[in-house]
Every structure is written in C-alpha cells, then in structure tokens.
CSV table of C-alpha atoms in Angstrom, one decimal:
chain,number,residue,atom,x,y,z
A,1,MET,CA,140.6,-41.8,222.2
A,2,ARG,CA,140.2,-38.3,221.0
A,3,SER,CA,136.6,-36.9,220.6
A,4,THR,CA,135.2,-36.2,217.4
A,5,GLY,CA,134.9,-32.5,218.1
A,6,SER,CA,138.4,-32.3,219.2
A,7,THR,CA,139.3,-34.1,215.8
A,8,GLY,CA,137.0,-31.8,213.6
A,9,ARG,CA,138.9,-28.6,215.4
A,10,GLU,CA,142.4,-30.3,214.5
A,11,ARG,CA,141.4,-31.0,210.8
A,12,THR,CA,140.6,-27.3,210.4
A,13,ARG,CA,143.8,-26.0,212.0
A,14,LYS,CA,146.4,-24.7,209.4
A,15,PRO,CA,149.6,-25.9,209.3
A,16,ALA,CA,152.4,-24.1,211.7
A,17,ASP,CA,154.4,-22.8,209.0
A,18,GLU,CA,151.1,-21.6,206.8
A,19,ARG,CA,149.5,-20.0,209.9
A,20,ARG,CA,153.0,-18.1,210.6
A,21,ARG,CA,153.1,-16.7,207.1
A,22,GLU,CA,149.3,-15.9,207.0
A,23,LEU,CA,149.9,-13.7,210.3
A,24,ALA,CA,153.0,-12.2,208.9
A,25,GLU,CA,151.5,-11.2,205.5
A,26,ALA,CA,148.6,-9.6,207.6
A,27,ALA,CA,150.6,-8.0,209.9
A,28,ALA,CA,152.5,-6.4,206.9
A,29,ALA,CA,149.3,-4.8,205.4
A,30,HIS,CA,148.4,-3.4,208.9
A,31,PHE,CA,152.2,-2.0,209.4
A,32,HIS,CA,152.0,-0.5,205.7
A,33,ARG,CA,148.8,1.4,206.7
A,34,LEU,CA,148.9,2.3,210.2
A,35,GLY,CA,152.7,2.1,211.1
A,36,PHE,CA,154.2,0.0,213.6
A,37,HIS,CA,152.9,1.7,216.8
A,38,GLY,CA,149.4,1.9,215.0
A,39,VAL,CA,149.0,-1.9,215.1
A,40,SER,CA,148.1,-4.5,217.9
A,41,LEU,CA,148.5,-8.1,217.9
A,42,ALA,CA,145.1,-8.2,218.5
A,43,ASP,CA,144.2,-6.4,215.1
A,44,VAL,CA,146.4,-9.0,213.2
A,45,ALA,CA,144.9,-11.8,215.0
A,46,ALA,CA,141.2,-10.9,214.4
A,47,GLY,CA,142.2,-10.3,210.6
A,48,VAL,CA,143.2,-13.9,210.1
A,49,GLY,CA,140.2,-15.2,212.7
A,50,VAL,CA,142.6,-16.6,215.3
A,51,THR,CA,142.6,-15.0,218.8
A,52,ALA,CA,145.5,-12.9,220.1
A,53,PRO,CA,147.2,-15.5,222.4
A,54,ALA,CA,147.5,-17.8,219.2
A,55,VAL,CA,149.8,-15.0,217.8
A,56,TYR,CA,152.3,-15.7,220.6
A,57,ARG,CA,152.3,-19.5,219.4
A,58,HIS,CA,154.0,-18.1,216.4
A,59,TYR,CA,155.6,-14.9,217.2
A,60,ARG,CA,157.1,-13.8,220.8
A,61,ASN,CA,156.2,-10.1,220.4
A,62,LYS,CA,155.3,-7.3,217.8
A,63,ASN,CA,158.9,-7.1,216.9
A,64,ALA,CA,159.1,-10.5,215.9
A,65,LEU,CA,155.9,-10.1,213.9
A,66,LEU,CA,157.4,-7.0,212.0
A,67,ASP,CA,160.5,-9.3,211.5
A,68,GLY,CA,158.3,-11.8,209.8
A,69,ALA,CA,156.2,-9.4,207.9
A,70,ILE,CA,159.5,-7.9,206.3
A,71,THR,CA,161.0,-11.5,205.8
A,72,THR,CA,157.9,-12.6,203.8
A,73,GLY,CA,158.1,-9.6,201.7
A,74,LEU,CA,161.6,-10.1,201.0
A,75,ASP,CA,160.9,-13.8,200.1
A,76,HIS,CA,158.7,-12.3,197.2
A,77,VAL,CA,161.7,-10.3,195.9
A,78,ASP,CA,164.0,-13.2,196.3
A,79,ALA,CA,161.7,-15.6,194.3
A,80,ALA,CA,161.4,-12.9,191.5
A,81,LEU,CA,165.3,-12.5,191.0
A,82,SER,CA,166.5,-16.1,191.7
A,83,ASP,CA,165.2,-17.3,188.3
A,84,ALA,CA,165.6,-14.2,186.3
A,85,ARG,CA,167.8,-14.6,183.4
A,86,SER,CA,168.1,-11.0,182.1
A,87,LEU,CA,167.1,-7.6,183.1
A,88,ALA,CA,164.1,-7.8,181.2
A,89,GLU,CA,162.7,-10.9,182.9
A,90,ALA,CA,164.0,-9.5,186.5
A,91,LEU,CA,162.0,-6.4,185.8
A,92,ASP,CA,159.1,-8.2,184.6
A,93,ARG,CA,158.9,-10.5,188.1
A,94,LEU,CA,159.8,-7.5,190.2
A,95,ALA,CA,156.9,-5.5,189.0
A,96,GLU,CA,154.7,-8.5,189.6
A,97,ALA,CA,156.0,-9.0,193.3
A,98,ALA,CA,155.8,-5.2,193.9
A,99,LEU,CA,151.9,-5.2,193.1
A,100,ARG,CA,151.5,-8.3,194.7
A,101,ARG,CA,153.3,-7.3,198.1
A,102,ARG,CA,152.9,-3.4,197.9
A,103,ASP,CA,153.9,-3.0,201.6
A,104,VAL,CA,157.5,-3.9,201.3
A,105,TRP,CA,159.3,-0.9,200.4
A,106,VAL,CA,157.5,0.8,203.4
A,107,LEU,CA,158.2,-1.6,205.6
A,108,LEU,CA,162.0,-1.6,204.5
A,109,GLN,CA,162.3,2.0,204.7
A,110,ARG,CA,159.9,3.3,207.5
A,111,GLU,CA,159.5,0.2,209.9
A,112,MET,CA,162.3,-1.7,209.8
A,113,ARG,CA,163.9,0.8,212.2
A,114,HIS,CA,161.8,-0.4,214.8
A,115,LEU,CA,163.5,-3.8,215.1
A,116,ASP,CA,166.3,-4.6,217.4
A,117,ASP,CA,169.7,-4.4,216.0
A,118,ASP,CA,170.1,-8.3,216.1
A,119,GLU,CA,166.6,-8.5,214.0
A,120,ARG,CA,167.2,-5.5,211.5
A,121,ALA,CA,170.9,-6.6,210.6
A,122,PRO,CA,170.0,-9.9,208.6
A,123,ALA,CA,166.9,-8.3,206.9
A,124,LEU,CA,169.4,-5.4,206.0
A,125,ALA,CA,171.9,-7.9,204.8
A,126,ARG,CA,169.5,-9.6,202.7
A,127,PHE,CA,167.9,-6.6,201.2
A,128,ARG,CA,171.4,-5.7,200.1
A,129,ALA,CA,172.0,-8.7,198.5
A,130,LEU,CA,169.1,-8.6,196.7
A,131,ALA,CA,169.8,-5.2,195.6
A,132,ALA,CA,173.3,-6.1,194.6
A,133,ALA,CA,171.8,-9.2,192.4
A,134,PHE,CA,169.5,-6.8,190.7
A,135,ALA,CA,172.5,-4.4,190.1
A,136,GLY,CA,174.2,-7.4,188.6
A,137,HIS,CA,171.6,-7.6,186.1
A,138,VAL,CA,171.7,-4.0,185.2
A,139,ALA,CA,175.6,-4.1,184.8
A,140,ALA,CA,175.3,-6.9,182.5
A,141,ALA,CA,172.7,-5.1,180.2
A,142,ARG,CA,174.7,-1.8,180.4
A,143,PRO,CA,178.4,-2.6,180.0
A,144,ASP,CA,179.2,1.0,179.2
A,145,LEU,CA,178.6,2.0,182.8
A,146,ASP,CA,181.3,2.1,185.5
A,147,ASP,CA,179.8,0.6,189.1
A,148,GLY,CA,178.9,4.0,190.5
A,149,ARG,CA,176.4,4.6,187.6
A,150,VAL,CA,175.0,1.1,188.0
A,151,GLN,CA,174.2,1.7,191.2
A,152,VAL,CA,172.5,4.9,190.6
A,153,LEU,CA,170.2,3.2,187.8
A,154,SER,CA,169.7,0.1,189.6
A,155,THR,CA,168.5,2.4,193.0
A,156,ALA,CA,166.3,4.4,190.6
A,157,ALA,CA,164.9,1.6,188.8
A,158,PHE,CA,164.1,-0.1,192.5
A,159,ALA,CA,162.4,3.3,193.4
A,160,VAL,CA,160.0,3.1,190.4
A,161,LEU,CA,159.2,-0.4,191.3
A,162,ALA,CA,158.3,0.7,195.0
A,163,SER,CA,156.3,3.6,193.9
A,164,PRO,CA,152.9,1.5,194.5
A,165,SER,CA,153.9,0.9,198.1
A,166,THR,CA,154.2,4.8,198.4
A,167,HIS,CA,151.8,6.3,195.9
A,168,PRO,CA,149.4,3.7,194.3
A,169,VAL,CA,147.5,4.6,191.1
A,170,PRO,CA,144.0,3.1,190.1
A,171,LEU,CA,145.3,0.6,187.3
A,172,ALA,CA,143.9,-2.9,186.8
A,173,HIS,CA,146.9,-5.2,187.7
A,174,GLU,CA,148.0,-6.3,184.0
A,175,ARG,CA,148.2,-2.6,182.8
A,176,TYR,CA,150.0,-1.5,186.2
A,177,ARG,CA,152.5,-4.1,185.9
A,178,ASP,CA,153.3,-3.2,182.3
A,179,ALA,CA,153.6,0.5,182.9
A,180,LEU,CA,156.1,-0.4,185.9
A,181,VAL,CA,158.2,-2.6,183.5
A,182,ARG,CA,158.2,0.1,180.8
A,183,ALA,CA,159.3,3.0,183.3
A,184,SER,CA,161.7,0.8,185.2
A,185,ALA,CA,163.4,-0.4,181.8
A,186,ALA,CA,163.4,3.2,180.6
A,187,VAL,CA,165.4,4.3,183.6
A,188,CYS,CA,167.8,1.3,183.3
A,189,ALA,CA,168.5,2.4,179.6
A,190,ALA,CA,168.9,6.3,180.6
A,191,ASP,CA,171.7,8.2,179.6
A,192,LEU,CA,173.4,9.6,182.6
A,193,GLU,CA,175.5,12.0,180.4
A,194,ILE,CA,172.7,14.3,179.8
A,195,SER,CA,173.2,17.3,182.1
A,196,ALA,CA,170.2,19.0,183.9
A,197,PRO,CA,168.7,21.8,181.6
A,198,PRO,CA,170.1,25.4,182.4
A,199,GLY,CA,167.7,27.5,184.6
A,200,PRO,CA,167.1,29.0,187.8
A,201,VAL,CA,167.8,27.4,191.1
A,202,PRO,CA,165.0,26.8,193.5
A,203,ARG,CA,163.9,29.6,195.5
A,204,PRO,CA,166.6,30.6,198.1
A,205,VAL,CA,166.0,30.1,201.6
A,206,PRO,CA,166.1,33.6,203.4
A,207,ALA,CA,169.8,34.1,204.5
A,208,THR,CA,168.8,35.8,207.9
A,209,GLU,CA,170.1,34.6,211.1
A,210,PRO,CA,168.1,31.9,212.3
A,211,GLY,CA,166.1,32.1,215.6
A,212,ARG,CA,165.9,29.4,218.4
A,213,GLY,CA,163.0,28.1,216.9
A,214,ASP,CA,164.5,27.4,213.5
A,215,GLN,CA,167.6,26.1,215.1
A,216,LEU,CA,165.4,23.5,217.3
A,217,LEU,CA,163.4,22.5,214.1
A,218,ASP,CA,166.7,22.0,212.3
A,219,THR,CA,168.0,19.8,215.0
A,220,ALA,CA,164.4,17.9,215.3
A,221,ILE,CA,164.4,17.3,211.5
A,222,GLY,CA,168.1,15.6,211.9
A,223,LEU,CA,167.2,13.6,214.6
A,224,PHE,CA,163.9,12.4,212.9
A,225,HIS,CA,165.8,11.6,209.8
A,226,ARG,CA,168.6,9.5,211.2
A,227,HIS,CA,166.6,7.6,214.0
A,228,GLY,CA,162.8,8.1,213.1
A,229,TYR,CA,160.2,10.1,214.7
A,230,ALA,CA,159.1,7.4,217.2
A,231,ALA,CA,162.6,6.8,218.8
A,232,VAL,CA,163.3,10.6,219.4
A,233,SER,CA,162.0,12.2,222.3
A,234,VAL,CA,161.7,15.9,223.3
A,235,ASP,CA,164.7,15.4,225.8
A,236,ASP,CA,166.6,14.1,222.8
A,237,ILE,CA,166.1,17.3,220.8
A,238,GLY,CA,166.7,19.5,223.8
A,239,ALA,CA,169.9,17.9,224.4
A,240,ALA,CA,171.0,18.0,220.9
A,241,ALA,CA,169.9,21.6,220.7
A,242,GLY,CA,171.5,22.4,224.0
A,243,MET,CA,168.1,23.8,225.2
A,244,ALA,CA,166.2,22.7,228.6
A,245,GLY,CA,162.6,21.2,228.5
A,246,PRO,CA,160.8,24.6,229.4
A,247,SER,CA,162.6,26.5,226.5
A,248,ILE,CA,161.6,23.9,223.9
A,249,TYR,CA,158.0,24.1,224.6
A,250,HIS,CA,158.3,27.8,224.3
A,251,HIS,CA,158.6,27.3,220.7
A,252,PHE,CA,157.1,23.8,220.0
A,253,PRO,CA,154.5,22.8,222.4
A,254,THR,CA,154.6,19.2,221.5
A,255,LYS,CA,157.0,17.0,219.6
A,256,SER,CA,154.2,16.5,216.9
A,257,GLY,CA,154.3,20.0,216.7
A,258,MET,CA,157.9,20.0,215.3
A,259,LEU,CA,156.9,17.2,212.6
A,260,VAL,CA,154.1,19.6,211.3
A,261,ALA,CA,156.4,22.6,211.1
A,262,ALA,CA,159.2,20.2,209.3
A,263,TYR,CA,156.1,19.4,206.8
A,264,ARG,CA,155.1,23.0,206.5
A,265,ARG,CA,158.9,23.8,205.6
A,266,ALA,CA,159.0,21.2,203.0
A,267,HIS,CA,155.8,22.3,201.4
A,268,SER,CA,157.0,25.8,201.4
A,269,ARG,CA,160.0,25.1,199.5
A,270,LEU,CA,158.9,23.0,196.9
A,271,PRO,CA,159.1,24.2,193.1
A,272,ASP,CA,155.6,25.8,192.4
A,273,ALA,CA,156.1,26.8,188.6
A,274,GLY,CA,157.8,26.1,185.5
A,275,ASP,CA,157.6,23.3,183.0
A,276,ILE,CA,158.0,20.0,183.7
A,277,ASP,CA,161.8,19.7,183.4
A,278,THR,CA,162.1,23.0,185.5
A,279,LEU,CA,160.0,21.5,188.1
A,280,LEU,CA,162.2,18.2,188.1
A,281,ARG,CA,165.4,20.2,188.0
A,282,ASP,CA,164.4,22.4,191.1
A,283,TYR,CA,162.9,19.6,193.0
A,284,THR,CA,166.0,17.4,192.8
A,285,ALA,CA,168.4,20.5,193.7
A,286,LEU,CA,166.1,20.9,196.9
A,287,ALA,CA,166.2,17.5,197.8
A,288,ALA,CA,170.0,17.1,197.8
A,289,ALA,CA,170.3,20.6,199.4
A,290,GLU,CA,167.7,19.6,202.0
A,291,ARG,CA,168.5,15.8,202.2
A,292,GLU,CA,167.4,15.7,206.0
A,293,LEU,CA,164.4,17.5,205.6
A,294,PHE,CA,163.3,15.0,202.5
A,295,GLY,CA,163.9,12.0,204.5
A,296,VAL,CA,161.5,13.0,206.8
A,297,TYR,CA,159.2,14.6,204.3
A,298,ALA,CA,159.2,11.1,202.5
A,299,THR,CA,158.6,8.8,205.4
A,300,GLU,CA,156.9,10.4,208.7
A,301,ASP,CA,153.3,11.2,207.6
A,302,ILE,CA,152.1,8.2,209.2
A,303,ASN,CA,152.9,10.0,212.4
A,304,LEU,CA,151.3,13.6,211.8
A,305,PRO,CA,148.4,14.5,213.9
A,306,ALA,CA,145.0,13.7,211.8
A,307,ASP,CA,144.3,17.4,210.7
A,308,ALA,CA,148.0,17.9,210.0
A,309,ARG,CA,148.0,14.6,207.8
A,310,ARG,CA,145.0,16.0,205.8
A,311,GLU,CA,146.7,18.9,205.2
A,312,ASN,CA,149.7,17.4,204.2
A,313,ASP,CA,147.7,15.0,201.8
A,314,ALA,CA,146.0,18.0,200.3
A,315,ALA,CA,149.4,19.8,199.5
A,316,VAL,CA,150.8,16.6,197.9
A,317,ARG,CA,147.7,16.3,195.8
A,318,THR,CA,148.4,19.7,194.7
A,319,ASP,CA,152.2,19.2,193.9
A,320,VAL,CA,151.3,15.9,191.9
A,321,ALA,CA,148.6,18.0,189.9
A,322,ARG,CA,151.0,20.8,189.3
A,323,TRP,CA,153.5,18.1,187.9
A,324,SER,CA,150.9,16.2,185.9
A,325,ALA,CA,149.7,19.4,184.3
A,326,ALA,CA,153.3,20.3,183.1
A,327,LEU,CA,153.8,16.9,182.0
A,328,GLN,CA,150.6,16.6,180.0
A,329,GLU,CA,151.4,19.9,178.5
A,330,ARG,CA,154.5,18.3,177.1
A,331,ARG,CA,152.8,15.0,176.4
A,332,PRO,CA,149.0,15.7,175.6
A,333,GLY,CA,148.2,12.0,174.8
A,334,LEU,CA,149.0,10.9,178.5
A,335,ASP,CA,146.1,9.9,180.4
A,336,GLY,CA,145.7,11.3,183.8
A,337,VAL,CA,146.4,7.9,185.9
A,338,HIS,CA,149.5,7.1,183.6
A,339,THR,CA,150.5,10.4,184.3
A,340,ALA,CA,150.2,10.3,188.1
A,341,LEU,CA,152.0,7.1,188.0
A,342,LEU,CA,155.1,8.6,186.0
A,343,VAL,CA,155.0,11.5,188.2
A,344,HIS,CA,155.0,9.6,191.6
A,345,ALA,CA,157.7,7.2,190.3
A,346,ALA,CA,159.9,10.2,189.4
A,347,HIS,CA,159.4,11.7,192.9
A,348,GLN,CA,160.4,8.4,194.1
A,349,ILE,CA,163.7,8.3,192.3
A,350,VAL,CA,164.3,11.7,193.9
A,351,HIS,CA,163.5,10.6,197.4
A,352,ASP,CA,165.5,7.4,197.3
A,353,VAL,CA,168.9,8.3,195.3
A,354,VAL,CA,169.0,11.5,197.2
A,355,ARG,CA,168.2,9.9,200.5
A,356,VAL,CA,169.1,6.4,200.5
A,357,GLY,CA,173.0,4.9,201.1
A,358,ARG,CA,175.7,7.0,200.0
A,359,LEU,CA,175.0,7.8,196.6
A,360,HIS,CA,174.1,11.1,197.7
A,361,THR,CA,177.9,11.8,198.1
A,362,ARG,CA,178.8,11.3,194.4
A,363,PRO,CA,179.9,14.3,192.4
A,364,GLY,CA,177.4,15.1,189.9
A,365,ILE,CA,174.6,12.9,191.6
A,366,THR,CA,172.1,15.8,191.2
A,367,ALA,CA,172.2,15.7,187.5
A,368,GLU,CA,172.2,12.0,187.5
A,369,THR,CA,169.4,11.8,189.3
A,370,VAL,CA,167.5,14.2,187.1
A,371,ALA,CA,168.4,12.2,183.9
A,372,ALA,CA,166.9,9.0,185.5
A,373,ALA,CA,163.8,10.7,186.6
A,374,ARG,CA,163.5,12.4,183.4
A,375,ALA,CA,163.7,9.0,181.6
A,376,VAL,CA,160.6,7.6,183.5
A,377,LEU,CA,158.5,10.8,182.7
A,378,ASP,CA,159.4,10.2,179.2
A,379,THR,CA,158.5,6.5,179.1
A,380,ASP,CA,156.5,5.4,176.3
A,381,LEU,CA,153.3,3.5,177.7
A,382,THR,CA,151.5,3.0,174.4
C-alpha cells in the first residue's frame, strides 16, 4: 500500500503532456533570449521547478527540447489559422499568437538551424504549410494579384507580425495587437505597382581592389549566412578562402572578431540621411545588394561579444531614431512608441522579403519591397 507522502507527491505531479508542453514553452523563452548555446537543460528545469534529470523523461537532449519549443510555437500559429474564415480574421488571430509567443519567429529563423536534418525537416514543412495557408487568405482577398505578388505580400505581412519577436515595443497587449493587425492589413492591401521614388542610390562601396582581410571577411559572412555563426569554424573559413590558419589570424585573431567586423561593415553602409522615403529606398537597395551581410546582421547579434553587442544595440537605436524622426516629420501626430513599432515592422519586411526563400530573385523585388514597407509606415493607427 502506498504511503500518504507518496500519494501526495503523485497528486501534485503534472500529467506528462502538460509537463512536456510546460518545459517546451519555458525552453522557448530561454532560447529566444540567450540562443541555443547559451541555454542548459538545468536552466530550463529550474524555471519550471523540476530537476535537470526530470527533463530527460520528456526530452532526450537539448536538440529535442528545441524541437519541442518550435513545435509548441507552431501550434499557436496553426490554431490561429485553422478556424480563420477570412484574411481579417486570420490577421487578428495571428497578431494574438504573435504576442503570446513572441519567441516563435526568432526560433524559426535563428535557432532552427541547430536541429538535425531529420528534426528540422518536419518543422520546416509545417511552417511552409502554414505560410501557404495564410497566402491563401491573401490570394482570396486580393484576386488582382498573381501568385508571385501574393507571396511578396504574405511574406511581408508575416514579417510585420514577427516584429515583436525581434524588436518589441512597450504597448499594452490590446493596443499592440490592434497596431499589428492594422499594419499587416495595410501590407496585404498594398499597391505593388507603385515604383520606388527617384533619388540617389546608397553610398557606393569603394571600388578599390579588396585586400585579403576584406576577402576573408566576405567569405566568413557568406558562411555565417548560409550555415549560422555557431556551425562555422575558423578552419571552414580558411578552407573556403584558400588560406591557412596562421594567415587568418594575421587579419582576425578570433572568429568573433570576424562577426564584429561584419556588423561594423553593415552599420557603416546603412543610409544615414534623407526623408523617410529616401531612407527606406536606400535601405532596401542596400539589403538587396548585400543580402548575405543583411542575413548575418538580422540574425547573429546573439553571438556578438558583450562589448560589441552593446555597440550594435547603440547603433541600432541610432538608426531607429533616425527613421523615427524622419517618419514623424511626415506624420507629426504619430507618438513615439507607435512610430518605433512601424519602423521596426518596415525593417523586418526588408530583412525577410530580401533574405528568406527565393523572393530576392524576382525582377522588381526591390520596388515591391519598398511598396510593402511604405504601406506599413503609412498605416493609420488612429
């Protein structure tokens, strides 16, 4: 006969499915904030009040826990779309899901690459099916568009909804959801026939012959973009660049030094003057021309050394402040928090449309991206 103490403990033990989901959602928050390599199973266990060995009853290793974190996040997206009967209803439900699981987009874009191929493939297939379901709502609402432009707008709208995952702003839940719905709806209604306004192109990169250090950095950026910073070794970079280890260290003493240099290169090339249309046009043109650099810039800041991360955060704040001032000059009635929300959403559109999938190969994609992002910046939030 079981003791009262044993029975009491069993009564407080959560059902396995509930504990498994609790661990996955706690892990999602840790992976979002710290990155895969910054999280231990002990950290996750402590967060839900169990021991680290108890985690192994539900997940065999940290990769499986990451897979669970992504799966539970996609469950929220799936639930949002499954009963939606219109684009408006889908946007409302997706905005709610985006705020309740702000980690999902970062987990998909930054952390999923840590999964093994057999773990990653089902998650990627599921996300693509959800994206296709959302694109179906956009297509139904926009019968004037061909499939390519439906993909542009659905990707851009997803980017708006993903912005709380990368750059949240301090808004009450209901107001935040309303702003996301309005901004993503504005994207879905955007006129992609509008061409980018005329003006100067971004500051040209010097046409001098690149030195070996620049060539090495170009190689590192390409590898970081394709495989993720953590998966690339100095030897990988050297082999791809045709350089031996000692020669690499002559230019960059550490791998992290290459990542820091990549971020400084990105910041040095960002447009730093002009009205909001000029900033948007030049930023988009730069992202299209420097797709691999922007791929690193948008996802790898978690791997910067502490000092360089603070430097990057300050540079991002300066860039957002520049855009915000330009947007408020055109829209003086817009408050600071909503201005920042729209600026971050516009940036996210540029990053995702240019970087994700094959949309970057479309003729005219730069002008289409500008039109979608401009629709966000012009969103009526009153």
